[in-house]
Amino acid sequence: MNEGIAPFLSPLTLLLGGGLLAIGLLSLIDLHFFKTKAQGKIALAIGLLFIFATEAMFVTSGASGRYFEGQKLDVTDCEFQTERDFPAERRSNPKLVHDKIVACMDMLGYDWSREHYHCAEAPISTNVFCYLPRAPMQRSIVAWQMRFE
């Protein structure tokens, strides 16, 4: 999500979701703010939906921590280190440079993966879409974020 709109929408969705969640939970213990119990359950479901939508906004934005943004930095760092250590090989032996960058990313905990269509378009070692973290939680979050790129 756009970093400019996420900070604006998140307080609104949290307040609305939290309010509906509270009203829905109160209706489960027979304190009704709506005419029927079904409306209270619907408020509970919509409140949870708003809270999960807010979490999804943060997971797909750059404000979500390292995840995909950190992966971009790791690729850049590996490229810099390889260029620094092997400056002449960029022209004379590009396969060596490719292998060194992939090995660097491997050491940092990333697998080479051609799953993403941007990687299929350009399967080069500096393409951030050609890597996925090994850790299951990070892998799922990065794969989710990459869907929006």
GROMACS .gro file of N, CA and C in nm:
model
  447
    1MET      N    1   0.084  -0.117   0.000
    1MET     CA    2   0.000   0.000   0.000
    1MET      C    3   0.089   0.123   0.000
    2ASN      N    4   0.036   0.230  -0.052
    2ASN     CA    5   0.107   0.357  -0.059
    2ASN      C    6   0.139   0.405   0.082
    3GLU      N    7   0.266   0.442   0.104
    3GLU     CA    8   0.307   0.486   0.237
    3GLU      C    9   0.239   0.616   0.279
    4GLY      N   10   0.190   0.694   0.184
    4GLY     CA   11   0.124   0.819   0.217
    4GLY      C   12  -0.017   0.799   0.268
    5ILE      N   13  -0.084   0.695   0.224
    5ILE     CA   14  -0.223   0.674   0.263
    5ILE      C   15  -0.237   0.581   0.384
    6ALA      N   16  -0.143   0.490   0.402
    6ALA     CA   17  -0.152   0.395   0.514
    6ALA      C   18  -0.154   0.464   0.651
    7PRO      N   19  -0.067   0.561   0.678
    7PRO     CA   20  -0.073   0.627   0.809
    7PRO      C   21  -0.202   0.708   0.830
    8PHE      N   22  -0.262   0.752   0.721
    8PHE     CA   23  -0.386   0.827   0.733
    8PHE      C   24  -0.504   0.734   0.760
    9LEU      N   25  -0.509   0.621   0.689
    9LEU     CA   26  -0.623   0.530   0.703
    9LEU      C   27  -0.615   0.440   0.825
   10SER      N   28  -0.496   0.407   0.870
   10SER     CA   29  -0.485   0.309   0.978
   10SER      C   30  -0.553   0.352   1.108
   11PRO      N   31  -0.540   0.477   1.154
   11PRO     CA   32  -0.614   0.511   1.277
   11PRO      C   33  -0.765   0.502   1.259
   12LEU      N   34  -0.813   0.538   1.141
   12LEU     CA   35  -0.957   0.530   1.116
   12LEU      C   36  -1.006   0.386   1.116
   13THR      N   37  -0.933   0.299   1.048
   13THR     CA   38  -0.975   0.159   1.043
   13THR      C   39  -0.961   0.091   1.179
   14LEU      N   40  -0.858   0.129   1.256
   14LEU     CA   41  -0.844   0.071   1.389
   14LEU      C   42  -0.955   0.117   1.483
   15LEU      N   43  -0.990   0.244   1.478
   15LEU     CA   44  -1.098   0.294   1.563
   15LEU      C   45  -1.232   0.231   1.525
   16LEU      N   46  -1.259   0.229   1.396
   16LEU     CA   47  -1.386   0.172   1.351
   16LEU      C   48  -1.389   0.021   1.380
   17GLY      N   49  -1.281  -0.047   1.347
   17GLY     CA   50  -1.275  -0.191   1.374
   17GLY      C   51  -1.280  -0.223   1.521
   18GLY      N   52  -1.207  -0.147   1.602
   18GLY     CA   53  -1.208  -0.170   1.746
   18GLY      C   54  -1.345  -0.145   1.807
   19GLY      N   55  -1.410  -0.040   1.761
   19GLY     CA   56  -1.544  -0.010   1.811
   19GLY      C   57  -1.644  -0.118   1.776
   20LEU      N   58  -1.643  -0.161   1.651
   20LEU     CA   59  -1.734  -0.268   1.609
   20LEU      C   60  -1.702  -0.399   1.679
   21LEU      N   61  -1.574  -0.425   1.698
   21LEU     CA   62  -1.533  -0.547   1.770
   21LEU      C   63  -1.583  -0.543   1.914
   22ALA      N   64  -1.568  -0.430   1.980
   22ALA     CA   65  -1.614  -0.417   2.119
   22ALA      C   66  -1.766  -0.433   2.128
   23ILE      N   67  -1.837  -0.367   2.038
   23ILE     CA   68  -1.983  -0.379   2.038
   23ILE      C   69  -2.026  -0.523   2.011
   24GLY      N   70  -1.956  -0.588   1.917
   24GLY     CA   71  -1.988  -0.728   1.888
   24GLY      C   72  -1.960  -0.820   2.005
   25LEU      N   73  -1.847  -0.798   2.073
   25LEU     CA   74  -1.815  -0.881   2.190
   25LEU      C   75  -1.915  -0.857   2.303
   26LEU      N   76  -1.955  -0.732   2.322
   26LEU     CA   77  -2.055  -0.703   2.426
   26LEU      C   78  -2.189  -0.768   2.395
   27SER      N   79  -2.221  -0.777   2.266
   27SER     CA   80  -2.349  -0.841   2.230
   27SER      C   81  -2.345  -0.991   2.258
   28LEU      N   82  -2.223  -1.049   2.258
   28LEU     CA   83  -2.213  -1.191   2.290
   28LEU      C   84  -2.240  -1.219   2.437
   29ILE      N   85  -2.221  -1.118   2.523
   29ILE     CA   86  -2.252  -1.135   2.666
   29ILE      C   87  -2.382  -1.063   2.703
   30ASP      N   88  -2.470  -1.052   2.604
   30ASP     CA   89  -2.606  -1.000   2.621
   30ASP      C   90  -2.616  -0.853   2.658
   31LEU      N   91  -2.519  -0.772   2.618
   31LEU     CA   92  -2.532  -0.627   2.626
   31LEU      C   93  -2.548  -0.578   2.482
   32HIS      N   94  -2.669  -0.560   2.440
   32HIS     CA   95  -2.699  -0.536   2.299
   32HIS      C   96  -2.706  -0.387   2.266
   33PHE      N   97  -2.635  -0.349   2.161
   33PHE     CA   98  -2.641  -0.214   2.109
   33PHE      C   99  -2.720  -0.212   1.978
   34PHE      N  100  -2.752  -0.329   1.929
   34PHE     CA  101  -2.830  -0.342   1.806
   34PHE      C  102  -2.962  -0.411   1.838
   35LYS      N  103  -3.053  -0.409   1.743
   35LYS     CA  104  -3.186  -0.466   1.768
   35LYS      C  105  -3.183  -0.619   1.779
   36THR      N  106  -3.095  -0.683   1.703
   36THR     CA  107  -3.091  -0.829   1.705
   36THR      C  108  -2.950  -0.878   1.738
   37LYS      N  109  -2.943  -1.005   1.781
   37LYS     CA  110  -2.814  -1.066   1.808
   37LYS      C  111  -2.733  -1.085   1.680
   38ALA      N  112  -2.802  -1.108   1.572
   38ALA     CA  113  -2.734  -1.127   1.443
   38ALA      C  114  -2.658  -1.000   1.403
   39GLN      N  115  -2.717  -0.885   1.427
   39GLN     CA  116  -2.648  -0.760   1.395
   39GLN      C  117  -2.523  -0.743   1.481
   40GLY      N  118  -2.528  -0.787   1.605
   40GLY     CA  119  -2.410  -0.783   1.691
   40GLY      C  120  -2.299  -0.874   1.640
   41LYS      N  121  -2.337  -0.992   1.593
   41LYS     CA  122  -2.238  -1.084   1.537
   41LYS      C  123  -2.179  -1.029   1.408
   42ILE      N  124  -2.262  -0.964   1.329
   42ILE     CA  125  -2.212  -0.902   1.205
   42ILE      C  126  -2.115  -0.788   1.238
   43ALA      N  127  -2.148  -0.710   1.342
   43ALA     CA  128  -2.057  -0.604   1.386
   43ALA      C  129  -1.923  -0.662   1.431
   44LEU      N  130  -1.926  -0.774   1.502
   44LEU     CA  131  -1.804  -0.840   1.545
   44LEU      C  132  -1.721  -0.884   1.424
   45ALA      N  133  -1.785  -0.944   1.326
   45ALA     CA  134  -1.714  -0.990   1.206
   45ALA      C  135  -1.656  -0.873   1.127
   46ILE      N  136  -1.733  -0.766   1.113
   46ILE     CA  137  -1.684  -0.649   1.039
   46ILE      C  138  -1.571  -0.581   1.115
   47GLY      N  139  -1.580  -0.577   1.248
   47GLY     CA  140  -1.473  -0.520   1.328
   47GLY      C  141  -1.343  -0.597   1.310
   48LEU      N  142  -1.351  -0.729   1.313
   48LEU     CA  143  -1.233  -0.811   1.288
   48LEU      C  144  -1.178  -0.789   1.147
   49LEU      N  145  -1.268  -0.774   1.052
   49LEU     CA  146  -1.227  -0.749   0.914
   49LEU      C  147  -1.150  -0.617   0.903
   50PHE      N  148  -1.197  -0.514   0.968
   50PHE     CA  149  -1.126  -0.385   0.967
   50PHE      C  150  -0.988  -0.395   1.032
   51ILE      N  151  -0.980  -0.469   1.141
   51ILE     CA  152  -0.851  -0.483   1.209
   51ILE      C  153  -0.754  -0.562   1.121
   52PHE      N  154  -0.801  -0.669   1.059
   52PHE     CA  155  -0.714  -0.746   0.968
   52PHE      C  156  -0.676  -0.664   0.845
   53ALA      N  157  -0.767  -0.580   0.797
   53ALA     CA  158  -0.734  -0.493   0.683
   53ALA      C  159  -0.624  -0.394   0.721
   54THR      N  160  -0.629  -0.344   0.843
   54THR     CA  161  -0.524  -0.253   0.889
   54THR      C  162  -0.390  -0.325   0.895
   55GLU      N  163  -0.390  -0.446   0.946
   55GLU     CA  164  -0.267  -0.525   0.949
   55GLU      C  165  -0.216  -0.550   0.807
   56ALA      N  166  -0.305  -0.578   0.716
   56ALA     CA  167  -0.265  -0.601   0.577
   56ALA      C  168  -0.205  -0.474   0.517
   57MET      N  169  -0.257  -0.357   0.555
   57MET     CA  170  -0.199  -0.231   0.507
   57MET      C  171  -0.054  -0.218   0.551
   58PHE      N  172  -0.027  -0.255   0.676
   58PHE     CA  173   0.110  -0.243   0.726
   58PHE      C  174   0.202  -0.350   0.667
   59VAL      N  175   0.150  -0.469   0.648
   59VAL     CA  176   0.233  -0.576   0.592
   59VAL      C  177   0.270  -0.545   0.447
   60THR      N  178   0.182  -0.481   0.373
   60THR     CA  179   0.212  -0.453   0.233
   60THR      C  180   0.278  -0.318   0.212
   61SER      N  181   0.300  -0.244   0.317
   61SER     CA  182   0.364  -0.113   0.301
   61SER      C  183   0.512  -0.123   0.337
   62GLY      N  184   0.584  -0.019   0.310
   62GLY     CA  185   0.725  -0.014   0.345
   62GLY      C  186   0.746   0.004   0.495
   63ALA      N  187   0.642   0.036   0.568
   63ALA     CA  188   0.653   0.057   0.711
   63ALA      C  189   0.645  -0.075   0.789
   64SER      N  190   0.648  -0.187   0.720
   64SER     CA  191   0.626  -0.315   0.785
   64SER      C  192   0.752  -0.377   0.841
   65GLY      N  193   0.859  -0.307   0.844
   65GLY     CA  194   0.983  -0.365   0.892
   65GLY      C  195   1.075  -0.396   0.776
   66ARG      N  196   1.164  -0.490   0.797
   66ARG     CA  197   1.265  -0.519   0.694
   66ARG      C  198   1.205  -0.592   0.576
   67TYR      N  199   1.148  -0.701   0.593
   67TYR     CA  200   1.092  -0.789   0.492
   67TYR      C  201   1.137  -0.757   0.350
   68PHE      N  202   1.048  -0.711   0.263
   68PHE     CA  203   1.084  -0.690   0.123
   68PHE      C  204   1.181  -0.573   0.106
   69GLU      N  205   1.160  -0.467   0.184
   69GLU     CA  206   1.253  -0.353   0.177
   69GLU      C  207   1.393  -0.396   0.222
   70GLY      N  208   1.399  -0.477   0.324
   70GLY     CA  209   1.527  -0.528   0.370
   70GLY      C  210   1.592  -0.619   0.269
   71GLN      N  211   1.509  -0.695   0.199
   71GLN     CA  212   1.561  -0.783   0.094
   71GLN      C  213   1.625  -0.700  -0.018
   72LYS      N  214   1.564  -0.588  -0.051
   72LYS     CA  215   1.622  -0.499  -0.152
   72LYS      C  216   1.759  -0.448  -0.107
   73LEU      N  217   1.768  -0.412   0.021
   73LEU     CA  218   1.895  -0.364   0.075
   73LEU      C  219   2.000  -0.474   0.075
   74ASP      N  220   1.958  -0.596   0.107
   74ASP     CA  221   2.053  -0.708   0.109
   74ASP      C  222   2.108  -0.736  -0.031
   75VAL      N  223   2.023  -0.730  -0.132
   75VAL     CA  224   2.069  -0.751  -0.270
   75VAL      C  225   2.169  -0.641  -0.308
   76THR      N  226   2.137  -0.518  -0.272
   76THR     CA  227   2.227  -0.406  -0.303
   76THR      C  228   2.361  -0.422  -0.231
   77ASP      N  229   2.358  -0.464  -0.104
   77ASP     CA  230   2.482  -0.485  -0.029
   77ASP      C  231   2.566  -0.596  -0.091
   78CYS      N  232   2.501  -0.706  -0.130
   78CYS     CA  233   2.575  -0.816  -0.192
   78CYS      C  234   2.635  -0.772  -0.326
   79GLU      N  235   2.559  -0.695  -0.401
   79GLU     CA  236   2.612  -0.644  -0.529
   79GLU      C  237   2.732  -0.553  -0.505
   80PHE      N  238   2.722  -0.467  -0.406
   80PHE     CA  239   2.833  -0.376  -0.375
   80PHE      C  240   2.957  -0.454  -0.333
   81GLN      N  241   2.939  -0.551  -0.244
   81GLN     CA  242   3.054  -0.629  -0.198
   81GLN      C  243   3.120  -0.704  -0.314
   82THR      N  244   3.039  -0.760  -0.402
   82THR     CA  245   3.095  -0.834  -0.516
   82THR      C  246   3.166  -0.740  -0.611
   83GLU      N  247   3.107  -0.625  -0.638
   83GLU     CA  248   3.171  -0.527  -0.726
   83GLU      C  249   3.301  -0.476  -0.664
   84ARG      N  250   3.301  -0.459  -0.534
   84ARG     CA  251   3.422  -0.413  -0.466
   84ARG      C  252   3.533  -0.518  -0.470
   85ASP      N  253   3.495  -0.644  -0.450
   85ASP     CA  254   3.594  -0.751  -0.445
   85ASP      C  255   3.640  -0.797  -0.585
   86PHE      N  256   3.554  -0.785  -0.684
   86PHE     CA  257   3.584  -0.832  -0.819
   86PHE      C  258   3.548  -0.725  -0.922
   87PRO      N  259   3.617  -0.613  -0.924
   87PRO     CA  260   3.577  -0.503  -1.014
   87PRO      C  261   3.595  -0.536  -1.162
   88ALA      N  262   3.695  -0.610  -1.198
   88ALA     CA  263   3.722  -0.637  -1.339
   88ALA      C  264   3.633  -0.748  -1.394
   89GLU      N  265   3.577  -0.830  -1.308
   89GLU     CA  266   3.500  -0.946  -1.354
   89GLU      C  267   3.361  -0.909  -1.407
   90ARG      N  268   3.316  -0.789  -1.382
   90ARG     CA  269   3.183  -0.749  -1.432
   90ARG      C  270   3.178  -0.765  -1.585
   91ARG      N  271   3.286  -0.729  -1.652
   91ARG     CA  272   3.290  -0.743  -1.798
   91ARG      C  273   3.350  -0.876  -1.841
   92SER      N  274   3.458  -0.914  -1.778
   92SER     CA  275   3.531  -1.032  -1.825
   92SER      C  276   3.467  -1.164  -1.783
   93ASN      N  277   3.402  -1.167  -1.667
   93ASN     CA  278   3.345  -1.292  -1.617
   93ASN      C  279   3.214  -1.264  -1.542
   94PRO      N  280   3.108  -1.229  -1.614
   94PRO     CA  281   2.982  -1.195  -1.546
   94PRO      C  282   2.920  -1.313  -1.471
   95LYS      N  283   2.949  -1.436  -1.514
   95LYS     CA  284   2.898  -1.554  -1.444
   95LYS      C  285   2.953  -1.561  -1.301
   96LEU      N  286   3.080  -1.525  -1.284
   96LEU     CA  287   3.140  -1.523  -1.151
   96LEU      C  288   3.070  -1.421  -1.062
   97VAL      N  289   3.044  -1.303  -1.115
   97VAL     CA  290   2.975  -1.199  -1.039
   97VAL      C  291   2.836  -1.247  -1.000
   98HIS      N  292   2.765  -1.307  -1.094
   98HIS     CA  293   2.631  -1.361  -1.066
   98HIS      C  294   2.638  -1.464  -0.954
   99ASP      N  295   2.731  -1.557  -0.964
   99ASP     CA  296   2.744  -1.663  -0.864
   99ASP      C  297   2.781  -1.608  -0.726
  100LYS      N  298   2.865  -1.507  -0.723
  100LYS     CA  299   2.906  -1.447  -0.595
  100LYS      C  300   2.788  -1.375  -0.528
  101ILE      N  301   2.707  -1.306  -0.606
  101ILE     CA  302   2.591  -1.236  -0.549
  101ILE      C  303   2.491  -1.338  -0.496
  102VAL      N  304   2.465  -1.443  -0.573
  102VAL     CA  305   2.372  -1.547  -0.528
  102VAL      C  306   2.425  -1.616  -0.402
  103ALA      N  307   2.556  -1.641  -0.397
  103ALA     CA  308   2.617  -1.702  -0.278
  103ALA      C  309   2.607  -1.609  -0.157
  104CYS      N  310   2.626  -1.481  -0.178
  104CYS     CA  311   2.612  -1.382  -0.070
  104CYS      C  312   2.469  -1.383  -0.015
  105MET      N  313   2.371  -1.384  -0.104
  105MET     CA  314   2.231  -1.387  -0.061
  105MET      C  315   2.200  -1.520   0.009
  106ASP      N  316   2.262  -1.627  -0.035
  106ASP     CA  317   2.246  -1.756   0.029
  106ASP      C  318   2.297  -1.751   0.173
  107MET      N  319   2.411  -1.686   0.193
  107MET     CA  320   2.466  -1.671   0.328
  107MET      C  321   2.375  -1.587   0.417
  108LEU      N  322   2.304  -1.493   0.358
  108LEU     CA  323   2.214  -1.408   0.436
  108LEU      C  324   2.079  -1.474   0.463
  109GLY      N  325   2.056  -1.593   0.405
  109GLY     CA  326   1.933  -1.666   0.434
  109GLY      C  327   1.826  -1.656   0.328
  110TYR      N  328   1.865  -1.639   0.203
  110TYR     CA  329   1.770  -1.629   0.093
  110TYR      C  330   1.790  -1.744  -0.005
  111ASP      N  331   1.682  -1.793  -0.060
  111ASP     CA  332   1.686  -1.894  -0.166
  111ASP      C  333   1.665  -1.828  -0.300
  112TRP      N  334   1.734  -1.877  -0.401
  112TRP     CA  335   1.712  -1.832  -0.539
  112TRP      C  336   1.581  -1.893  -0.585
  113SER      N  337   1.491  -1.812  -0.636
  113SER     CA  338   1.359  -1.861  -0.676
  113SER      C  339   1.313  -1.786  -0.800
  114ARG      N  340   1.264  -1.860  -0.897
  114ARG     CA  341   1.211  -1.798  -1.020
  114ARG      C  342   1.060  -1.797  -1.021
  115GLU      N  343   0.997  -1.806  -0.905
  115GLU     CA  344   0.851  -1.811  -0.896
  115GLU      C  345   0.784  -1.683  -0.944
  116HIS      N  346   0.839  -1.568  -0.908
  116HIS     CA  347   0.776  -1.440  -0.940
  116HIS      C  348   0.794  -1.409  -1.089
  117TYR      N  349   0.691  -1.351  -1.149
  117TYR     CA  350   0.698  -1.324  -1.294
  117TYR      C  351   0.803  -1.218  -1.328
  118HIS      N  352   0.836  -1.128  -1.236
  118HIS     CA  353   0.943  -1.031  -1.264
  118HIS      C  354   1.078  -1.101  -1.272
  119CYS      N  355   1.095  -1.208  -1.197
  119CYS     CA  356   1.220  -1.284  -1.206
  119CYS      C  357   1.224  -1.362  -1.336
  120ALA      N  358   1.111  -1.415  -1.378
  120ALA     CA  359   1.106  -1.488  -1.505
  120ALA      C  360   1.142  -1.397  -1.622
  121GLU      N  361   1.105  -1.269  -1.610
  121GLU     CA  362   1.139  -1.172  -1.715
  121GLU      C  363   1.288  -1.145  -1.720
  122ALA      N  364   1.354  -1.138  -1.604
  122ALA     CA  365   1.497  -1.106  -1.597
  122ALA      C  366   1.561  -1.183  -1.482
  123PRO      N  367   1.597  -1.310  -1.504
  123PRO     CA  368   1.657  -1.389  -1.397
  123PRO      C  369   1.805  -1.357  -1.377
  124ILE      N  370   1.832  -1.240  -1.321
  124ILE     CA  371   1.969  -1.199  -1.294
  124ILE      C  372   1.987  -1.186  -1.143
  125SER      N  373   2.110  -1.191  -1.099
  125SER     CA  374   2.138  -1.196  -0.956
  125SER      C  375   2.101  -1.068  -0.882
  126THR      N  376   2.091  -0.957  -0.952
  126THR     CA  377   2.056  -0.831  -0.885
  126THR      C  378   1.905  -0.804  -0.885
  127ASN      N  379   1.828  -0.897  -0.938
  127ASN     CA  380   1.683  -0.883  -0.939
  127ASN      C  381   1.628  -0.930  -0.805
  128VAL      N  382   1.575  -0.838  -0.728
  128VAL     CA  383   1.527  -0.868  -0.592
  128VAL      C  384   1.411  -0.967  -0.594
  129PHE      N  385   1.340  -0.978  -0.704
  129PHE     CA  386   1.227  -1.070  -0.713
  129PHE      C  387   1.269  -1.215  -0.731
  130CYS      N  388   1.398  -1.238  -0.749
  130CYS     CA  389   1.449  -1.374  -0.769
  130CYS      C  390   1.491  -1.440  -0.638
  131TYR      N  391   1.461  -1.379  -0.526
  131TYR     CA  392   1.500  -1.433  -0.396
  131TYR      C  393   1.378  -1.441  -0.305
  132LEU      N  394   1.379  -1.540  -0.220
  132LEU     CA  395   1.281  -1.552  -0.112
  132LEU      C  396   1.354  -1.593   0.015
  133PRO      N  397   1.317  -1.535   0.130
  133PRO     CA  398   1.381  -1.574   0.256
  133PRO      C  399   1.351  -1.720   0.290
  134ARG      N  400   1.440  -1.783   0.362
  134ARG     CA  401   1.421  -1.923   0.403
  134ARG      C  402   1.326  -1.936   0.521
  135ALA      N  403   1.327  -1.838   0.610
  135ALA     CA  404   1.240  -1.844   0.728
  135ALA      C  405   1.093  -1.842   0.684
  136PRO      N  406   1.011  -1.936   0.733
  136PRO     CA  407   0.874  -1.949   0.682
  136PRO      C  408   0.789  -1.823   0.697
  137MET      N  409   0.796  -1.758   0.812
  137MET     CA  410   0.714  -1.637   0.834
  137MET      C  411   0.759  -1.526   0.740
  138GLN      N  412   0.890  -1.502   0.731
  138GLN     CA  413   0.941  -1.398   0.642
  138GLN      C  414   0.909  -1.433   0.497
  139ARG      N  415   0.921  -1.560   0.462
  139ARG     CA  416   0.894  -1.603   0.324
  139ARG      C  417   0.750  -1.571   0.285
  140SER      N  418   0.656  -1.601   0.375
  140SER     CA  419   0.516  -1.576   0.342
  140SER      C  420   0.487  -1.426   0.334
  141ILE      N  421   0.547  -1.347   0.422
  141ILE     CA  422   0.524  -1.202   0.419
  141ILE      C  423   0.586  -1.141   0.293
  142VAL      N  424   0.709  -1.181   0.259
  142VAL     CA  425   0.774  -1.127   0.140
  142VAL      C  426   0.698  -1.169   0.014
  143ALA      N  427   0.654  -1.295   0.009
  143ALA     CA  428   0.576  -1.340  -0.107
  143ALA      C  429   0.447  -1.259  -0.119
  144TRP      N  430   0.386  -1.228  -0.007
  144TRP     CA  431   0.264  -1.146  -0.006
  144TRP      C  432   0.295  -1.005  -0.055
  145GLN      N  433   0.404  -0.946  -0.006
  145GLN     CA  434   0.441  -0.811  -0.047
  145GLN      C  435   0.477  -0.806  -0.196
  146MET      N  436   0.541  -0.909  -0.245
  146MET     CA  437   0.582  -0.911  -0.385
  146MET      C  438   0.463  -0.917  -0.480
  147ARG      N  439   0.350  -0.962  -0.433
  147ARG     CA  440   0.230  -0.963  -0.517
  147ARG      C  441   0.183  -0.823  -0.552
  148PHE      N  442   0.219  -0.728  -0.469
  148PHE     CA  443   0.174  -0.590  -0.489
  148PHE      C  444   0.275  -0.506  -0.565
  149GLU      N  445   0.386  -0.562  -0.605
  149GLU     CA  446   0.489  -0.489  -0.678
  149GLU      C  447   0.471  -0.504  -0.826
   0.00000   0.00000   0.00000
